[in-house]
């Protein structure tokens, strides 16, 4: 694993379209809330994976409390919710955090599919 941690860029409704929907490569969006315990456990893993997948997948985050319109638009009913976007479309989604191994397996599969498609 890459030892460089990479802070995720926080998006709002104002920059979501530019950063996610118009992105040329795959983008993984972490919909989270600051009061969510599993979100806090997931955050350092996302930062690590952002470094590991640098140049392949862009990682960003959206605070659903600050961007309720995005949470509504993408039907976020629980946090954390991770969505993978490619070509402006949501192509994969996982709700909840079941542990680092399961998350990494999903991310590897999703990222590899995003890179090779």
mmCIF file of N, CA and C in Angstrom:
data_model
loop_
_atom_site.group_PDB
_atom_site.id
_atom_site.type_symbol
_atom_site.label_atom_id
_atom_site.label_comp_id
_atom_site.label_asym_id
_atom_site.label_seq_id
_atom_site.Cartn_x
_atom_site.Cartn_y
_atom_site.Cartn_z
ATOM 1 N N UNK A 1 0.835 -1.188 0.000
ATOM 2 C CA UNK A 1 0.000 0.000 0.000
ATOM 3 C C UNK A 1 0.878 1.250 0.000
ATOM 4 N N UNK A 2 0.447 2.246 -0.706
ATOM 5 C CA UNK A 2 1.116 3.531 -0.733
ATOM 6 C C UNK A 2 1.000 4.163 0.660
ATOM 7 N N UNK A 3 2.082 4.720 1.165
ATOM 8 C CA UNK A 3 2.044 5.290 2.516
ATOM 9 C C UNK A 3 1.653 6.767 2.526
ATOM 10 N N UNK A 4 1.534 7.390 1.369
ATOM 11 C CA UNK A 4 1.128 8.788 1.299
ATOM 12 C C UNK A 4 -0.387 8.889 1.396
ATOM 13 N N UNK A 5 -0.862 9.605 2.419
ATOM 14 C CA UNK A 5 -2.298 9.809 2.555
ATOM 15 C C UNK A 5 -2.693 10.984 1.664
ATOM 16 N N UNK A 6 -3.860 10.899 1.088
ATOM 17 C CA UNK A 6 -4.332 11.956 0.210
ATOM 18 C C UNK A 6 -5.683 12.434 0.716
ATOM 19 N N UNK A 7 -5.754 13.695 1.099
ATOM 20 C CA UNK A 7 -7.023 14.255 1.572
ATOM 21 C C UNK A 7 -8.009 14.312 0.409
ATOM 22 N N UNK A 8 -9.241 13.937 0.698
ATOM 23 C CA UNK A 8 -10.276 13.977 -0.320
ATOM 24 C C UNK A 8 -10.845 15.381 -0.427
ATOM 25 N N UNK A 9 -11.121 15.791 -1.647
ATOM 26 C CA UNK A 9 -11.718 17.092 -1.896
ATOM 27 C C UNK A 9 -13.194 17.025 -1.520
ATOM 28 N N UNK A 10 -13.644 18.018 -0.780
ATOM 29 C CA UNK A 10 -15.054 18.106 -0.370
ATOM 30 C C UNK A 10 -15.824 18.875 -1.438
ATOM 31 N N UNK A 11 -16.886 18.262 -1.951
ATOM 32 C CA UNK A 11 -17.683 18.893 -2.994
ATOM 33 C C UNK A 11 -18.990 19.441 -2.436
ATOM 34 N N UNK A 12 -19.533 20.396 -3.171
ATOM 35 C CA UNK A 12 -20.843 20.974 -2.872
ATOM 36 C C UNK A 12 -21.693 20.864 -4.135
ATOM 37 N N UNK A 13 -22.931 21.284 -4.048
ATOM 38 C CA UNK A 13 -23.773 21.252 -5.248
ATOM 39 C C UNK A 13 -23.210 22.171 -6.330
ATOM 40 N N UNK A 14 -22.428 23.180 -5.925
ATOM 41 C CA UNK A 14 -21.878 24.134 -6.886
ATOM 42 C C UNK A 14 -20.763 23.553 -7.750
ATOM 43 N N UNK A 15 -19.983 22.615 -7.211
ATOM 44 C CA UNK A 15 -18.876 22.077 -8.007
ATOM 45 C C UNK A 15 -19.022 20.587 -8.329
ATOM 46 N N UNK A 16 -20.119 19.960 -7.937
ATOM 47 C CA UNK A 16 -20.317 18.531 -8.174
ATOM 48 C C UNK A 16 -20.331 18.210 -9.667
ATOM 49 N N UNK A 17 -21.053 19.008 -10.435
ATOM 50 C CA UNK A 17 -21.144 18.735 -11.878
ATOM 51 C C UNK A 17 -19.768 18.788 -12.533
ATOM 52 N N UNK A 18 -19.005 19.826 -12.240
ATOM 53 C CA UNK A 18 -17.677 19.966 -12.835
ATOM 54 C C UNK A 18 -16.742 18.854 -12.398
ATOM 55 N N UNK A 19 -16.706 18.565 -11.112
ATOM 56 C CA UNK A 19 -15.738 17.611 -10.569
ATOM 57 C C UNK A 19 -16.115 16.149 -10.794
ATOM 58 N N UNK A 20 -17.403 15.851 -10.906
ATOM 59 C CA UNK A 20 -17.848 14.455 -11.021
ATOM 60 C C UNK A 20 -18.473 14.175 -12.383
ATOM 61 N N UNK A 21 -19.508 14.903 -12.722
ATOM 62 C CA UNK A 21 -20.270 14.589 -13.925
ATOM 63 C C UNK A 21 -19.516 14.900 -15.210
ATOM 64 N N UNK A 22 -18.615 15.867 -15.176
ATOM 65 C CA UNK A 22 -17.830 16.211 -16.368
ATOM 66 C C UNK A 22 -16.412 15.646 -16.325
ATOM 67 N N UNK A 23 -16.101 14.862 -15.321
ATOM 68 C CA UNK A 23 -14.752 14.288 -15.199
ATOM 69 C C UNK A 23 -14.487 13.327 -16.357
ATOM 70 N N UNK A 24 -13.242 13.281 -16.790
ATOM 71 C CA UNK A 24 -12.888 12.403 -17.903
ATOM 72 C C UNK A 24 -12.668 10.964 -17.458
ATOM 73 N N UNK A 25 -12.306 10.761 -16.218
ATOM 74 C CA UNK A 25 -12.074 9.413 -15.706
ATOM 75 C C UNK A 25 -13.088 9.051 -14.639
ATOM 76 N N UNK A 26 -12.952 7.857 -14.068
ATOM 77 C CA UNK A 26 -13.864 7.424 -13.011
ATOM 78 C C UNK A 26 -13.697 8.247 -11.731
ATOM 79 N N UNK A 27 -14.815 8.476 -11.044
ATOM 80 C CA UNK A 27 -14.820 9.252 -9.801
ATOM 81 C C UNK A 27 -15.591 8.473 -8.745
ATOM 82 N N UNK A 28 -14.978 8.284 -7.581
ATOM 83 C CA UNK A 28 -15.652 7.653 -6.454
ATOM 84 C C UNK A 28 -16.090 8.750 -5.489
ATOM 85 N N UNK A 29 -17.389 8.818 -5.230
ATOM 86 C CA UNK A 29 -17.948 9.842 -4.343
ATOM 87 C C UNK A 29 -18.354 9.189 -3.029
ATOM 88 N N UNK A 30 -17.827 9.726 -1.939
ATOM 89 C CA UNK A 30 -18.187 9.296 -0.588
ATOM 90 C C UNK A 30 -19.233 10.262 -0.052
ATOM 91 N N UNK A 31 -20.485 9.819 -0.002
ATOM 92 C CA UNK A 31 -21.541 10.604 0.637
ATOM 93 C C UNK A 31 -21.497 10.251 2.119
ATOM 94 N N UNK A 32 -21.242 11.247 2.967
ATOM 95 C CA UNK A 32 -21.024 10.996 4.392
ATOM 96 C C UNK A 32 -21.698 12.077 5.229
ATOM 97 N N UNK A 33 -21.651 11.878 6.539
ATOM 98 C CA UNK A 33 -22.102 12.895 7.495
ATOM 99 C C UNK A 33 -21.089 12.933 8.636
ATOM 100 N N UNK A 34 -20.798 14.120 9.165
ATOM 101 C CA UNK A 34 -19.794 14.236 10.222
ATOM 102 C C UNK A 34 -20.176 13.518 11.515
ATOM 103 N N UNK A 35 -21.459 13.254 11.733
ATOM 104 C CA UNK A 35 -21.928 12.580 12.950
ATOM 105 C C UNK A 35 -21.951 11.060 12.794
ATOM 106 N N UNK A 36 -21.586 10.552 11.637
ATOM 107 C CA UNK A 36 -21.679 9.119 11.320
ATOM 108 C C UNK A 36 -20.404 8.380 11.736
ATOM 109 N N UNK A 37 -20.531 7.464 12.705
ATOM 110 C CA UNK A 37 -19.383 6.686 13.178
ATOM 111 C C UNK A 37 -18.703 5.870 12.093
ATOM 112 N N UNK A 38 -19.448 5.065 11.312
ATOM 113 C CA UNK A 38 -18.811 4.300 10.238
ATOM 114 C C UNK A 38 -18.126 5.194 9.196
ATOM 115 N N UNK A 39 -18.678 6.387 8.965
ATOM 116 C CA UNK A 39 -18.045 7.320 8.026
ATOM 117 C C UNK A 39 -16.659 7.717 8.528
ATOM 118 N N UNK A 40 -16.550 7.930 9.839
ATOM 119 C CA UNK A 40 -15.264 8.304 10.436
ATOM 120 C C UNK A 40 -14.256 7.162 10.329
ATOM 121 N N UNK A 41 -14.733 5.917 10.439
ATOM 122 C CA UNK A 41 -13.832 4.767 10.293
ATOM 123 C C UNK A 41 -13.387 4.606 8.839
ATOM 124 N N UNK A 42 -14.262 4.940 7.914
ATOM 125 C CA UNK A 42 -13.975 4.784 6.499
ATOM 126 C C UNK A 42 -13.032 5.863 5.969
ATOM 127 N N UNK A 43 -13.076 7.063 6.535
ATOM 128 C CA UNK A 43 -12.328 8.208 6.011
ATOM 129 C C UNK A 43 -10.836 7.934 5.797
ATOM 130 N N UNK A 44 -10.100 7.389 6.785
ATOM 131 C CA UNK A 44 -8.678 7.155 6.537
ATOM 132 C C UNK A 44 -8.428 6.094 5.459
ATOM 133 N N UNK A 45 -9.326 5.121 5.351
ATOM 134 C CA UNK A 45 -9.187 4.127 4.278
ATOM 135 C C UNK A 45 -9.361 4.782 2.917
ATOM 136 N N UNK A 46 -10.338 5.663 2.806
ATOM 137 C CA UNK A 46 -10.549 6.358 1.537
ATOM 138 C C UNK A 46 -9.343 7.200 1.165
ATOM 139 N N UNK A 47 -8.758 7.870 2.157
ATOM 140 C CA UNK A 47 -7.568 8.672 1.891
ATOM 141 C C UNK A 47 -6.422 7.788 1.414
ATOM 142 N N UNK A 48 -6.268 6.631 2.034
ATOM 143 C CA UNK A 48 -5.216 5.700 1.624
ATOM 144 C C UNK A 48 -5.466 5.183 0.210
ATOM 145 N N UNK A 49 -6.708 4.777 -0.061
ATOM 146 C CA UNK A 49 -7.027 4.257 -1.394
ATOM 147 C C UNK A 49 -6.938 5.354 -2.449
ATOM 148 N N UNK A 50 -7.234 6.595 -2.089
ATOM 149 C CA UNK A 50 -7.076 7.700 -3.031
ATOM 150 C C UNK A 50 -5.621 7.809 -3.465
ATOM 151 N N UNK A 51 -4.707 7.595 -2.526
ATOM 152 C CA UNK A 51 -3.283 7.601 -2.866
ATOM 153 C C UNK A 51 -2.929 6.372 -3.702
ATOM 154 N N UNK A 52 -3.452 5.206 -3.312
ATOM 155 C CA UNK A 52 -3.157 3.965 -4.037
ATOM 156 C C UNK A 52 -3.669 4.000 -5.474
ATOM 157 N N UNK A 53 -4.828 4.613 -5.684
ATOM 158 C CA UNK A 53 -5.452 4.637 -7.011
ATOM 159 C C UNK A 53 -5.216 5.961 -7.739
ATOM 160 N N UNK A 54 -4.278 6.776 -7.252
ATOM 161 C CA UNK A 54 -3.998 8.074 -7.870
ATOM 162 C C UNK A 54 -3.712 7.887 -9.359
ATOM 163 N N UNK A 55 -4.337 8.722 -10.172
ATOM 164 C CA UNK A 55 -4.164 8.635 -11.614
ATOM 165 C C UNK A 55 -5.123 7.663 -12.284
ATOM 166 N N UNK A 56 -5.807 6.838 -11.488
ATOM 167 C CA UNK A 56 -6.768 5.872 -12.043
ATOM 168 C C UNK A 56 -8.199 6.244 -11.688
ATOM 169 N N UNK A 57 -8.402 6.582 -10.416
ATOM 170 C CA UNK A 57 -9.737 6.925 -9.922
ATOM 171 C C UNK A 57 -9.615 8.177 -9.061
ATOM 172 N N UNK A 58 -10.501 9.134 -9.297
ATOM 173 C CA UNK A 58 -10.548 10.354 -8.486
ATOM 174 C C UNK A 58 -11.487 10.098 -7.307
ATOM 175 N N UNK A 59 -11.072 10.461 -6.107
ATOM 176 C CA UNK A 59 -11.866 10.289 -4.889
ATOM 177 C C UNK A 59 -12.301 11.659 -4.380
ATOM 178 N N UNK A 60 -13.596 11.798 -4.104
ATOM 179 C CA UNK A 60 -14.132 13.044 -3.548
ATOM 180 C C UNK A 60 -15.168 12.689 -2.486
ATOM 181 N N UNK A 61 -15.589 13.694 -1.715
ATOM 182 C CA UNK A 61 -16.597 13.436 -0.689
ATOM 183 C C UNK A 61 -17.644 14.540 -0.685
ATOM 184 N N UNK A 62 -18.843 14.159 -0.239
ATOM 185 C CA UNK A 62 -19.966 15.092 -0.148
ATOM 186 C C UNK A 62 -20.599 14.926 1.228
ATOM 187 N N UNK A 63 -20.640 16.014 1.989
ATOM 188 C CA UNK A 63 -21.306 16.033 3.291
ATOM 189 C C UNK A 63 -22.803 16.210 3.028
ATOM 190 N N UNK A 64 -23.590 15.174 3.335
ATOM 191 C CA UNK A 64 -25.019 15.238 3.018
ATOM 192 C C UNK A 64 -25.755 16.309 3.824
ATOM 193 N N UNK A 65 -25.212 16.698 4.971
ATOM 194 C CA UNK A 65 -25.834 17.766 5.760
ATOM 195 C C UNK A 65 -25.656 19.121 5.079
ATOM 196 N N UNK A 66 -24.523 19.291 4.381
ATOM 197 C CA UNK A 66 -24.243 20.547 3.683
ATOM 198 C C UNK A 66 -24.791 20.555 2.259
ATOM 199 N N UNK A 67 -25.076 19.383 1.709
ATOM 200 C CA UNK A 67 -25.558 19.279 0.324
ATOM 201 C C UNK A 67 -26.776 18.349 0.253
ATOM 202 N N UNK A 68 -27.865 18.722 0.935
ATOM 203 C CA UNK A 68 -29.036 17.842 0.946
ATOM 204 C C UNK A 68 -29.644 17.624 -0.438
ATOM 205 N N UNK A 69 -29.486 18.588 -1.336
ATOM 206 C CA UNK A 69 -30.053 18.418 -2.679
ATOM 207 C C UNK A 69 -29.332 17.301 -3.434
ATOM 208 N N UNK A 70 -28.026 17.173 -3.248
ATOM 209 C CA UNK A 70 -27.286 16.072 -3.880
ATOM 210 C C UNK A 70 -27.688 14.739 -3.265
ATOM 211 N N UNK A 71 -27.841 14.723 -1.945
ATOM 212 C CA UNK A 71 -28.259 13.490 -1.270
ATOM 213 C C UNK A 71 -29.621 13.045 -1.790
ATOM 214 N N UNK A 72 -30.507 13.985 -1.998
ATOM 215 C CA UNK A 72 -31.838 13.665 -2.510
ATOM 216 C C UNK A 72 -31.770 13.205 -3.963
ATOM 217 N N UNK A 73 -31.023 13.934 -4.776
ATOM 218 C CA UNK A 73 -30.918 13.603 -6.203
ATOM 219 C C UNK A 73 -30.378 12.191 -6.426
ATOM 220 N N UNK A 74 -29.409 11.785 -5.609
ATOM 221 C CA UNK A 74 -28.793 10.463 -5.776
ATOM 222 C C UNK A 74 -29.362 9.424 -4.810
ATOM 223 N N UNK A 75 -30.498 9.764 -4.201
ATOM 224 C CA UNK A 75 -31.244 8.839 -3.340
ATOM 225 C C UNK A 75 -30.371 8.217 -2.250
ATOM 226 N N UNK A 76 -29.638 9.088 -1.547
ATOM 227 C CA UNK A 76 -28.793 8.644 -0.446
ATOM 228 C C UNK A 76 -29.690 8.472 0.778
ATOM 229 N N UNK A 77 -29.896 7.226 1.182
ATOM 230 C CA UNK A 77 -30.787 6.933 2.305
ATOM 231 C C UNK A 77 -30.030 6.507 3.552
ATOM 232 N N UNK A 78 -28.737 6.288 3.427
ATOM 233 C CA UNK A 78 -27.904 5.908 4.557
ATOM 234 C C UNK A 78 -26.474 6.316 4.285
ATOM 235 N N UNK A 79 -25.722 6.524 5.335
ATOM 236 C CA UNK A 79 -24.310 6.879 5.182
ATOM 237 C C UNK A 79 -23.454 5.913 5.989
ATOM 238 N N UNK A 80 -22.264 5.648 5.513
ATOM 239 C CA UNK A 80 -21.709 6.143 4.256
ATOM 240 C C UNK A 80 -22.330 5.444 3.049
ATOM 241 N N UNK A 81 -22.424 6.186 1.959
ATOM 242 C CA UNK A 81 -22.775 5.621 0.656
ATOM 243 C C UNK A 81 -21.667 6.004 -0.303
ATOM 244 N N UNK A 82 -21.132 5.012 -0.977
ATOM 245 C CA UNK A 82 -20.094 5.245 -1.977
ATOM 246 C C UNK A 82 -20.692 5.000 -3.348
ATOM 247 N N UNK A 83 -20.472 5.949 -4.249
ATOM 248 C CA UNK A 83 -20.963 5.800 -5.619
ATOM 249 C C UNK A 83 -19.803 6.005 -6.575
ATOM 250 N N UNK A 84 -19.737 5.134 -7.566
ATOM 251 C CA UNK A 84 -18.722 5.255 -8.602
ATOM 252 C C UNK A 84 -19.387 5.821 -9.848
ATOM 253 N N UNK A 85 -18.821 6.916 -10.351
ATOM 254 C CA UNK A 85 -19.327 7.569 -11.556
ATOM 255 C C UNK A 85 -18.330 7.374 -12.690
ATOM 256 N N UNK A 86 -18.879 7.169 -13.880
ATOM 257 C CA UNK A 86 -18.051 7.080 -15.082
ATOM 258 C C UNK A 86 -18.841 7.743 -16.208
ATOM 259 N N UNK A 87 -18.215 8.673 -16.901
ATOM 260 C CA UNK A 87 -18.900 9.360 -17.991
ATOM 261 C C UNK A 87 -20.135 10.115 -17.545
ATOM 262 N N UNK A 88 -20.120 10.627 -16.328
ATOM 263 C CA UNK A 88 -21.241 11.403 -15.813
ATOM 264 C C UNK A 88 -22.396 10.578 -15.279
ATOM 265 N N UNK A 89 -22.253 9.258 -15.277
ATOM 266 C CA UNK A 89 -23.321 8.373 -14.804
ATOM 267 C C UNK A 89 -22.861 7.569 -13.599
ATOM 268 N N UNK A 90 -23.765 7.357 -12.653
ATOM 269 C CA UNK A 90 -23.472 6.472 -11.520
ATOM 270 C C UNK A 90 -23.516 5.034 -12.034
ATOM 271 N N UNK A 91 -22.424 4.290 -11.840
ATOM 272 C CA UNK A 91 -22.345 2.925 -12.365
ATOM 273 C C UNK A 91 -22.284 1.867 -11.271
ATOM 274 N N UNK A 92 -21.997 2.267 -10.043
ATOM 275 C CA UNK A 92 -21.966 1.309 -8.938
ATOM 276 C C UNK A 92 -22.196 2.067 -7.639
ATOM 277 N N UNK A 93 -22.730 1.343 -6.651
ATOM 278 C CA UNK A 93 -23.082 1.986 -5.380
ATOM 279 C C UNK A 93 -23.006 0.956 -4.268
ATOM 280 N N UNK A 94 -22.488 1.370 -3.123
ATOM 281 C CA UNK A 94 -22.496 0.524 -1.938
ATOM 282 C C UNK A 94 -22.893 1.398 -0.745
ATOM 283 N N UNK A 95 -23.789 0.870 0.078
ATOM 284 C CA UNK A 95 -24.266 1.596 1.253
ATOM 285 C C UNK A 95 -23.744 0.893 2.494
ATOM 286 N N UNK A 96 -23.177 1.676 3.412
ATOM 287 C CA UNK A 96 -22.659 1.112 4.651
ATOM 288 C C UNK A 96 -21.185 0.762 4.540
ATOM 289 N N UNK A 97 -20.629 0.377 5.662
ATOM 290 C CA UNK A 97 -19.214 0.018 5.732
ATOM 291 C C UNK A 97 -19.113 -1.283 6.495
ATOM 292 N N UNK A 98 -18.755 -2.345 5.773
ATOM 293 C CA UNK A 98 -18.729 -3.674 6.388
ATOM 294 C C UNK A 98 -17.332 -4.106 6.810
ATOM 295 N N UNK A 99 -16.351 -3.227 6.655
ATOM 296 C CA UNK A 99 -14.993 -3.550 7.073
ATOM 297 C C UNK A 99 -13.997 -3.309 5.960
ATOM 298 N N UNK A 100 -12.721 -3.165 6.318
ATOM 299 C CA UNK A 100 -11.706 -2.801 5.338
ATOM 300 C C UNK A 100 -11.526 -3.822 4.215
ATOM 301 N N UNK A 101 -11.549 -5.110 4.545
ATOM 302 C CA UNK A 101 -11.321 -6.117 3.497
ATOM 303 C C UNK A 101 -12.439 -6.123 2.465
ATOM 304 N N UNK A 102 -13.675 -6.093 2.931
ATOM 305 C CA UNK A 102 -14.809 -6.087 2.011
ATOM 306 C C UNK A 102 -14.814 -4.808 1.173
ATOM 307 N N UNK A 103 -14.500 -3.696 1.816
ATOM 308 C CA UNK A 103 -14.464 -2.430 1.098
ATOM 309 C C UNK A 103 -13.383 -2.452 0.026
ATOM 310 N N UNK A 104 -12.194 -2.924 0.372
ATOM 311 C CA UNK A 104 -11.106 -2.965 -0.612
ATOM 312 C C UNK A 104 -11.461 -3.884 -1.773
ATOM 313 N N UNK A 105 -12.093 -5.010 -1.499
ATOM 314 C CA UNK A 105 -12.496 -5.928 -2.572
ATOM 315 C C UNK A 105 -13.484 -5.242 -3.519
ATOM 316 N N UNK A 106 -14.475 -4.537 -2.948
ATOM 317 C CA UNK A 106 -15.435 -3.819 -3.787
ATOM 318 C C UNK A 106 -14.732 -2.738 -4.588
ATOM 319 N N UNK A 107 -13.857 -1.983 -3.930
ATOM 320 C CA UNK A 107 -13.165 -0.894 -4.600
ATOM 321 C C UNK A 107 -12.260 -1.410 -5.714
ATOM 322 N N UNK A 108 -11.519 -2.480 -5.458
ATOM 323 C CA UNK A 108 -10.666 -3.067 -6.501
ATOM 324 C C UNK A 108 -11.503 -3.448 -7.717
ATOM 325 N N UNK A 109 -12.601 -4.129 -7.465
ATOM 326 C CA UNK A 109 -13.478 -4.574 -8.558
ATOM 327 C C UNK A 109 -14.062 -3.373 -9.302
ATOM 328 N N UNK A 110 -14.594 -2.411 -8.558
ATOM 329 C CA UNK A 110 -15.218 -1.238 -9.169
ATOM 330 C C UNK A 110 -14.194 -0.399 -9.926
ATOM 331 N N UNK A 111 -13.032 -0.183 -9.323
ATOM 332 C CA UNK A 111 -12.004 0.642 -9.949
ATOM 333 C C UNK A 111 -11.456 -0.030 -11.199
ATOM 334 N N UNK A 112 -11.206 -1.320 -11.130
ATOM 335 C CA UNK A 112 -10.692 -2.026 -12.300
ATOM 336 C C UNK A 112 -11.711 -2.017 -13.428
ATOM 337 N N UNK A 113 -12.980 -2.179 -13.110
ATOM 338 C CA UNK A 113 -14.029 -2.118 -14.128
ATOM 339 C C UNK A 113 -14.092 -0.713 -14.726
ATOM 340 N N UNK A 114 -13.930 0.293 -13.881
ATOM 341 C CA UNK A 114 -13.995 1.676 -14.348
ATOM 342 C C UNK A 114 -12.814 2.005 -15.248
ATOM 343 N N UNK A 115 -11.644 1.489 -14.907
ATOM 344 C CA UNK A 115 -10.437 1.790 -15.671
ATOM 345 C C UNK A 115 -10.453 1.063 -17.008
ATOM 346 N N UNK A 116 -10.954 -0.165 -17.036
ATOM 347 C CA UNK A 116 -10.905 -0.959 -18.264
ATOM 348 C C UNK A 116 -12.091 -0.722 -19.187
ATOM 349 N N UNK A 117 -13.124 -0.050 -18.719
ATOM 350 C CA UNK A 117 -14.312 0.182 -19.566
ATOM 351 C C UNK A 117 -14.108 1.375 -20.463
#
